[in-house]
Amino acid sequence: MTNSSPKAVVERFWELYNGPETIFQTADLCADDCEHHQAPLFGPAAYYVGREPQIERIRMVAAAFSDWRVTPLQVVADGEDVACRYAWTATSRVPLPGFPAGSRLRMDASCFFTVRGGAIVRIHDTPGVIVMQEEGPP
């Protein structure tokens, strides 16, 4: 039997997110009516509901970035709420505002989840400032 505690579900979400072959499985951890709030990053803020919009967002991430990695720095759970502070790194496949294609990028960010009955019902993704990563390990 798998651990469906809210913290374990979020940790599994990040494990799946880090693999190009498993990233689409993150949607399977979400409820059918999961709400996703995305603060502005390279475009306007976004709000969508459901798994299909989540999958479409993942397609956009995969098209824009390669070798992405999320490293959870701190995961704290309080009941059904889970807060995660993380480091994100990726290489841009396309030019982005302020960054040419091929830039190695880094961002420290936070994401807040609500998990009920083993399924993610709400995600609030709050990005930080994206910078070009210095040479060295991600």
PDB file of C-alpha atoms in Angstrom:
ATOM      1  CA  MET A   1       0.000   0.000   0.000  1.00  0.00           C
ATOM      2  CA  THR A   2       1.332   3.438  -0.901  1.00  0.00           C
ATOM      3  CA  ASN A   3       1.485   6.319   1.532  1.00  0.00           C
ATOM      4  CA  SER A   4      -1.250   8.809   0.637  1.00  0.00           C
ATOM      5  CA  SER A   5      -0.456  11.351   3.350  1.00  0.00           C
ATOM      6  CA  PRO A   6      -0.568  14.879   1.913  1.00  0.00           C
ATOM      7  CA  LYS A   7       3.195  15.276   2.276  1.00  0.00           C
ATOM      8  CA  ALA A   8       3.871  11.918   0.568  1.00  0.00           C
ATOM      9  CA  VAL A   9       1.562  12.850  -2.347  1.00  0.00           C
ATOM     10  CA  VAL A  10       3.442  16.135  -2.875  1.00  0.00           C
ATOM     11  CA  GLU A  11       6.822  14.398  -2.660  1.00  0.00           C
ATOM     12  CA  ARG A  12       5.619  11.914  -5.299  1.00  0.00           C
ATOM     13  CA  PHE A  13       4.414  14.837  -7.458  1.00  0.00           C
ATOM     14  CA  TRP A  14       7.966  16.275  -7.543  1.00  0.00           C
ATOM     15  CA  GLU A  15       9.509  12.856  -8.229  1.00  0.00           C
ATOM     16  CA  LEU A  16       7.265  12.448 -11.264  1.00  0.00           C
ATOM     17  CA  TYR A  17       7.768  16.068 -12.369  1.00  0.00           C
ATOM     18  CA  ASN A  18      11.506  15.546 -12.672  1.00  0.00           C
ATOM     19  CA  GLY A  19      11.306  12.860 -15.355  1.00  0.00           C
ATOM     20  CA  PRO A  20      10.520  13.646 -18.999  1.00  0.00           C
ATOM     21  CA  GLU A  21       8.924  10.204 -19.229  1.00  0.00           C
ATOM     22  CA  THR A  22       6.908  10.613 -15.990  1.00  0.00           C
ATOM     23  CA  ILE A  23       6.050  14.317 -15.840  1.00  0.00           C
ATOM     24  CA  PHE A  24       2.610  13.745 -17.401  1.00  0.00           C
ATOM     25  CA  GLN A  25       1.779  11.337 -14.568  1.00  0.00           C
ATOM     26  CA  THR A  26       1.675  14.302 -12.167  1.00  0.00           C
ATOM     27  CA  ALA A  27      -1.858  14.929 -13.460  1.00  0.00           C
ATOM     28  CA  ASP A  28      -2.856  11.473 -12.170  1.00  0.00           C
ATOM     29  CA  LEU A  29      -2.180  12.711  -8.623  1.00  0.00           C
ATOM     30  CA  CYS A  30      -4.706  15.517  -9.089  1.00  0.00           C
ATOM     31  CA  ALA A  31      -8.446  15.369  -8.517  1.00  0.00           C
ATOM     32  CA  ASP A  32     -10.634  15.683 -11.613  1.00  0.00           C
ATOM     33  CA  ASP A  33     -11.532  19.226 -10.537  1.00  0.00           C
ATOM     34  CA  CYS A  34      -8.106  20.255  -9.227  1.00  0.00           C
ATOM     35  CA  GLU A  35      -7.645  24.040  -9.215  1.00  0.00           C
ATOM     36  CA  HIS A  36      -4.287  25.387 -10.324  1.00  0.00           C
ATOM     37  CA  HIS A  37      -3.254  28.979  -9.672  1.00  0.00           C
ATOM     38  CA  GLN A  38      -0.079  29.988 -11.510  1.00  0.00           C
ATOM     39  CA  ALA A  39       1.432  33.357 -10.648  1.00  0.00           C
ATOM     40  CA  PRO A  40       2.858  35.318 -13.603  1.00  0.00           C
ATOM     41  CA  LEU A  41       6.240  34.234 -14.849  1.00  0.00           C
ATOM     42  CA  PHE A  42       6.940  34.586 -18.587  1.00  0.00           C
ATOM     43  CA  GLY A  43       3.296  35.408 -19.212  1.00  0.00           C
ATOM     44  CA  PRO A  44       0.217  36.489 -17.296  1.00  0.00           C
ATOM     45  CA  ALA A  45      -1.078  34.685 -14.229  1.00  0.00           C
ATOM     46  CA  ALA A  46      -3.140  31.619 -15.061  1.00  0.00           C
ATOM     47  CA  TYR A  47      -5.975  29.768 -13.393  1.00  0.00           C
ATOM     48  CA  TYR A  48      -7.309  26.485 -14.667  1.00  0.00           C
ATOM     49  CA  VAL A  49      -9.319  23.552 -13.397  1.00  0.00           C
ATOM     50  CA  GLY A  50      -8.900  19.878 -14.210  1.00  0.00           C
ATOM     51  CA  ARG A  51      -6.333  17.400 -15.432  1.00  0.00           C
ATOM     52  CA  GLU A  52      -6.418  18.256 -19.144  1.00  0.00           C
ATOM     53  CA  PRO A  53      -5.328  21.874 -18.601  1.00  0.00           C
ATOM     54  CA  GLN A  54      -2.587  20.535 -16.296  1.00  0.00           C
ATOM     55  CA  ILE A  55      -1.383  18.240 -19.086  1.00  0.00           C
ATOM     56  CA  GLU A  56      -1.464  21.139 -21.585  1.00  0.00           C
ATOM     57  CA  ARG A  57       0.663  23.244 -19.209  1.00  0.00           C
ATOM     58  CA  ILE A  58       3.160  20.388 -18.949  1.00  0.00           C
ATOM     59  CA  ARG A  59       3.353  20.225 -22.759  1.00  0.00           C
ATOM     60  CA  MET A  60       4.215  23.927 -22.792  1.00  0.00           C
ATOM     61  CA  VAL A  61       6.938  23.416 -20.146  1.00  0.00           C
ATOM     62  CA  ALA A  62       8.434  20.494 -22.091  1.00  0.00           C
ATOM     63  CA  ALA A  63       8.413  22.537 -25.316  1.00  0.00           C
ATOM     64  CA  ALA A  64      10.108  25.542 -23.686  1.00  0.00           C
ATOM     65  CA  PHE A  65      12.665  23.787 -21.466  1.00  0.00           C
ATOM     66  CA  SER A  66      14.968  20.788 -21.401  1.00  0.00           C
ATOM     67  CA  ASP A  67      16.689  19.008 -18.531  1.00  0.00           C
ATOM     68  CA  TRP A  68      14.481  20.662 -15.925  1.00  0.00           C
ATOM     69  CA  ARG A  69      14.855  19.690 -12.308  1.00  0.00           C
ATOM     70  CA  VAL A  70      12.926  20.609  -9.177  1.00  0.00           C
ATOM     71  CA  THR A  71      14.813  20.122  -5.939  1.00  0.00           C
ATOM     72  CA  PRO A  72      12.547  20.426  -2.907  1.00  0.00           C
ATOM     73  CA  LEU A  73      14.419  22.428  -0.277  1.00  0.00           C
ATOM     74  CA  GLN A  74      11.739  22.272   2.398  1.00  0.00           C
ATOM     75  CA  VAL A  75       8.377  20.487   2.537  1.00  0.00           C
ATOM     76  CA  VAL A  76       6.060  21.252   5.444  1.00  0.00           C
ATOM     77  CA  ALA A  77       2.633  19.700   5.975  1.00  0.00           C
ATOM     78  CA  ASP A  78      -0.171  20.895   8.234  1.00  0.00           C
ATOM     79  CA  GLY A  79      -3.180  18.643   7.862  1.00  0.00           C
ATOM     80  CA  GLU A  80      -4.196  18.640   4.209  1.00  0.00           C
ATOM     81  CA  ASP A  81      -2.050  21.677   3.362  1.00  0.00           C
ATOM     82  CA  VAL A  82       1.531  21.243   2.145  1.00  0.00           C
ATOM     83  CA  ALA A  83       4.008  24.046   1.484  1.00  0.00           C
ATOM     84  CA  CYS A  84       7.126  23.431  -0.564  1.00  0.00           C
ATOM     85  CA  ARG A  85      10.084  25.710  -1.100  1.00  0.00           C
ATOM     86  CA  TYR A  86      12.089  24.485  -4.071  1.00  0.00           C
ATOM     87  CA  ALA A  87      14.888  25.222  -6.508  1.00  0.00           C
ATOM     88  CA  TRP A  88      14.114  24.864 -10.222  1.00  0.00           C
ATOM     89  CA  THR A  89      16.718  24.593 -12.952  1.00  0.00           C
ATOM     90  CA  ALA A  90      16.295  24.118 -16.684  1.00  0.00           C
ATOM     91  CA  THR A  91      17.760  25.005 -20.053  1.00  0.00           C
ATOM     92  CA  SER A  92      15.587  27.157 -22.301  1.00  0.00           C
ATOM     93  CA  ARG A  93      14.824  25.638 -25.691  1.00  0.00           C
ATOM     94  CA  VAL A  94      13.441  28.944 -26.977  1.00  0.00           C
ATOM     95  CA  PRO A  95      14.268  32.606 -26.383  1.00  0.00           C
ATOM     96  CA  LEU A  96      12.431  33.968 -23.358  1.00  0.00           C
ATOM     97  CA  PRO A  97      12.122  37.572 -22.173  1.00  0.00           C
ATOM     98  CA  GLY A  98      15.638  38.471 -21.061  1.00  0.00           C
ATOM     99  CA  PHE A  99      17.177  35.085 -21.915  1.00  0.00           C
ATOM    100  CA  PRO A 100      18.405  33.664 -25.229  1.00  0.00           C
ATOM    101  CA  ALA A 101      17.620  30.075 -26.212  1.00  0.00           C
ATOM    102  CA  GLY A 102      20.085  27.705 -24.585  1.00  0.00           C
ATOM    103  CA  SER A 103      20.277  29.671 -21.325  1.00  0.00           C
ATOM    104  CA  ARG A 104      20.735  27.605 -18.179  1.00  0.00           C
ATOM    105  CA  LEU A 105      18.200  29.071 -15.745  1.00  0.00           C
ATOM    106  CA  ARG A 106      17.620  28.829 -11.997  1.00  0.00           C
ATOM    107  CA  MET A 107      14.758  29.932  -9.787  1.00  0.00           C
ATOM    108  CA  ASP A 108      13.906  29.551  -6.127  1.00  0.00           C
ATOM    109  CA  ALA A 109      10.148  29.325  -5.724  1.00  0.00           C
ATOM    110  CA  SER A 110       7.287  28.103  -3.551  1.00  0.00           C
ATOM    111  CA  CYS A 111       4.302  25.928  -4.237  1.00  0.00           C
ATOM    112  CA  PHE A 112       1.330  25.367  -1.963  1.00  0.00           C
ATOM    113  CA  PHE A 113      -0.821  22.252  -2.275  1.00  0.00           C
ATOM    114  CA  THR A 114      -4.076  21.076  -0.729  1.00  0.00           C
ATOM    115  CA  VAL A 115      -4.397  17.278  -0.710  1.00  0.00           C
ATOM    116  CA  ARG A 116      -7.662  15.535   0.200  1.00  0.00           C
ATOM    117  CA  GLY A 117      -8.259  11.812   0.172  1.00  0.00           C
ATOM    118  CA  GLY A 118      -4.874  11.180  -1.452  1.00  0.00           C
ATOM    119  CA  ALA A 119      -5.527  13.556  -4.377  1.00  0.00           C
ATOM    120  CA  ILE A 120      -4.269  17.089  -4.990  1.00  0.00           C
ATOM    121  CA  VAL A 121      -7.273  19.423  -5.093  1.00  0.00           C
ATOM    122  CA  ARG A 122      -5.475  22.782  -5.244  1.00  0.00           C
ATOM    123  CA  ILE A 123      -2.067  24.055  -6.345  1.00  0.00           C
ATOM    124  CA  HIS A 124      -0.787  27.615  -5.892  1.00  0.00           C
ATOM    125  CA  ASP A 125       2.529  27.979  -7.708  1.00  0.00           C
ATOM    126  CA  THR A 126       4.457  31.106  -6.778  1.00  0.00           C
ATOM    127  CA  PRO A 127       7.617  31.513  -8.841  1.00  0.00           C
ATOM    128  CA  GLY A 128      10.588  33.544  -7.757  1.00  0.00           C
ATOM    129  CA  VAL A 129      13.033  35.487  -9.862  1.00  0.00           C
ATOM    130  CA  ILE A 130      14.613  33.557 -12.719  1.00  0.00           C
ATOM    131  CA  VAL A 131      18.343  34.086 -13.172  1.00  0.00           C
ATOM    132  CA  MET A 132      21.024  32.649 -15.403  1.00  0.00           C
ATOM    133  CA  GLN A 133      22.783  29.911 -13.529  1.00  0.00           C
ATOM    134  CA  GLU A 134      26.496  30.147 -12.965  1.00  0.00           C
ATOM    135  CA  GLU A 135      28.661  27.315 -14.234  1.00  0.00           C
ATOM    136  CA  GLY A 136      28.801  24.329 -11.928  1.00  0.00           C
ATOM    137  CA  PRO A 137      26.363  21.756 -10.581  1.00  0.00           C
ATOM    138  CA  PRO A 138      22.636  22.565 -10.756  1.00  0.00           C
TER     139      PRO A 138
END
